[in-house]
DNA sequence: TAGGCCATCTGGTCCT
DNA sequence: AGGACCAGATGGCCTA
């Protein structure tokens, strides 16, 4: 890691610690120290800067961990998607698109195989559409599989198409990013 | 070398 | 106040 969290710069580590008259800039000044306020105020500003820097370092660390968790989740998603061993690792956007299309394909397969059971199971759960942006369920019901679509998609098309092409429902939206 | 992808930093916003 | 989330900026790495 190029940037590990720096040692704490909070009040414990601050040179102006406990007992220092101006450790807190909001504390009232005593009469004797009035004339030297600017000098001590400068130190107080330094403390504020140190605190801000420390907060930034901690926030960066949290953000890094958050992104690592996100990447771990993406890796887990990649692992359950069917890809050929020789395939290059899916990019993030490819992983999301592929997962979306794969779920769609599985749903369609299930619907065609067991229409009665499928429809019954989805009376209580609105899972008929993988895309909540679809204007209605009829949109989804009228969809076709990207793998069996006659005009632009066919089983002979490459896996790349399956990964990279948004579903018909997605095309109702302006971009794939609306799914995310 | 341009373009794509990625990791990281950063400041803003919202929430607890 | 501090944490989570987000989007923009930036720089590095890789590939066609």
GROMACS .gro file of N, CA and C (backbone and C1' of nucleotides) in nm, chain B:
model
  112
  181DT       P    1   0.520   0.894  -2.812
  181DT     O5'    2   0.380   0.928  -2.874
  181DT     C5'    3   0.345   0.879  -3.003
  181DT     C4'    4   0.197   0.845  -3.004
  181DT     C3'    5   0.117   0.903  -2.885
  181DT     O3'    6  -0.011   0.941  -2.931
  181DT     C1'    7   0.092   0.670  -2.885
  182DA       P    8  -0.089   1.055  -2.851
  182DA     O5'    9  -0.240   1.003  -2.869
  182DA     C5'   10  -0.278   0.943  -2.992
  182DA     C4'   11  -0.391   0.844  -2.969
  182DA     C3'   12  -0.499   0.891  -2.871
  182DA     O3'   13  -0.626   0.850  -2.918
  182DA     C1'   14  -0.400   0.692  -2.791
  183DG       P   15  -0.757   0.901  -2.847
  183DG     O5'   16  -0.807   0.770  -2.771
  183DG     C5'   17  -0.816   0.648  -2.843
  183DG     C4'   18  -0.844   0.534  -2.749
  183DG     C3'   19  -0.947   0.564  -2.639
  183DG     O3'   20  -1.036   0.456  -2.629
  183DG     C1'   21  -0.747   0.484  -2.542
  184DG       P   22  -1.164   0.466  -2.537
  184DG     O5'   23  -1.142   0.345  -2.436
  184DG     C5'   24  -1.103   0.218  -2.488
  184DG     C4'   25  -1.063   0.126  -2.375
  184DG     C3'   26  -1.155   0.133  -2.253
  184DG     O3'   27  -1.184   0.001  -2.210
  184DG     C1'   28  -0.931   0.175  -2.188
  185DC       P   29  -1.298  -0.023  -2.103
  185DC     O5'   30  -1.213  -0.052  -1.971
  185DC     C5'   31  -1.114  -0.154  -1.973
  185DC     C4'   32  -1.030  -0.147  -1.847
  185DC     C3'   33  -1.111  -0.126  -1.717
  185DC     O3'   34  -1.091  -0.239  -1.633
  185DC     C1'   35  -0.921   0.017  -1.728
  186DC       P   36  -1.169  -0.255  -1.500
  186DC     O5'   37  -1.066  -0.199  -1.393
  186DC     C5'   38  -0.932  -0.249  -1.391
  186DC     C4'   39  -0.846  -0.161  -1.304
  186DC     C3'   40  -0.909  -0.127  -1.168
  186DC     O3'   41  -0.841  -0.198  -1.066
  186DC     C1'   42  -0.802   0.063  -1.270
  187DA       P   43  -0.894  -0.197  -0.920
  187DA     O5'   44  -0.798  -0.092  -0.848
  187DA     C5'   45  -0.658  -0.103  -0.868
  187DA     C4'   46  -0.586   0.011  -0.797
  187DA     C3'   47  -0.637   0.042  -0.657
  187DA     O3'   48  -0.526   0.069  -0.572
  187DA     C1'   49  -0.660   0.234  -0.796
  188DT       P   50  -0.550   0.088  -0.417
  188DT     O5'   51  -0.547   0.246  -0.401
  188DT     C5'   52  -0.439   0.319  -0.458
  188DT     C4'   53  -0.470   0.467  -0.458
  188DT     C3'   54  -0.532   0.521  -0.329
  188DT     O3'   55  -0.436   0.605  -0.265
  188DT     C1'   56  -0.635   0.612  -0.523
  189DC       P   57  -0.471   0.673  -0.127
  189DC     O5'   58  -0.513   0.819  -0.175
  189DC     C5'   59  -0.431   0.886  -0.270
  189DC     C4'   60  -0.493   1.020  -0.307
  189DC     C3'   61  -0.546   1.102  -0.190
  189DC     O3'   62  -0.504   1.237  -0.204
  189DC     C1'   63  -0.716   1.073  -0.352
  190DT       P   64  -0.523   1.341  -0.085
  190DT     O5'   65  -0.660   1.413  -0.122
  190DT     C5'   66  -0.675   1.469  -0.253
  190DT     C4'   67  -0.816   1.517  -0.273
  190DT     C3'   68  -0.880   1.579  -0.148
  190DT     O3'   69  -0.902   1.717  -0.170
  190DT     C1'   70  -1.029   1.432  -0.264
  191DG       P   71  -0.936   1.815  -0.048
  191DG     O5'   72  -1.088   1.854  -0.078
  191DG     C5'   73  -1.122   1.898  -0.209
  191DG     C4'   74  -1.273   1.891  -0.228
  191DG     C3'   75  -1.355   1.953  -0.114
  191DG     O3'   76  -1.460   2.031  -0.169
  191DG     C1'   77  -1.420   1.728  -0.151
  192DG       P   78  -1.560   2.111  -0.077
  192DG     O5'   79  -1.699   2.040  -0.105
  192DG     C5'   80  -1.737   2.014  -0.239
  192DG     C4'   81  -1.861   1.925  -0.241
  192DG     C3'   82  -1.968   1.963  -0.138
  192DG     O3'   83  -2.094   1.974  -0.202
  192DG     C1'   84  -1.911   1.733  -0.119
  193DT       P   85  -2.218   2.031  -0.119
  193DT     O5'   86  -2.301   1.899  -0.081
  193DT     C5'   87  -2.329   1.804  -0.183
  193DT     C4'   88  -2.395   1.682  -0.122
  193DT     C3'   89  -2.498   1.712  -0.012
  193DT     O3'   90  -2.619   1.647  -0.044
  193DT     C1'   91  -2.343   1.550   0.062
  194DC       P   92  -2.752   1.678   0.039
  194DC     O5'   93  -2.774   1.541   0.119
  194DC     C5'   94  -2.759   1.419   0.049
  194DC     C4'   95  -2.752   1.303   0.148
  194DC     C3'   96  -2.851   1.313   0.265
  194DC     O3'   97  -2.921   1.191   0.277
  194DC     C1'   98  -2.630   1.277   0.345
  195DC       P   99  -3.043   1.176   0.378
  195DC     O5'  100  -2.979   1.085   0.492
  195DC     C5'  101  -2.905   0.971   0.453
  195DC     C4'  102  -2.837   0.908   0.574
  195DC     C3'  103  -2.925   0.904   0.700
  195DC     O3'  104  -2.914   0.776   0.759
  195DC     C1'  105  -2.718   1.009   0.749
  196DT       P  106  -3.020   0.730   0.869
  196DT     O5'  107  -2.930   0.710   1.000
  196DT     C5'  108  -2.810   0.636   0.989
  196DT     C4'  109  -2.725   0.657   1.114
  196DT     C3'  110  -2.806   0.660   1.244
  196DT     O3'  111  -2.739   0.583   1.342
  196DT     C1'  112  -2.670   0.851   1.228
   0.00000   0.00000   0.00000
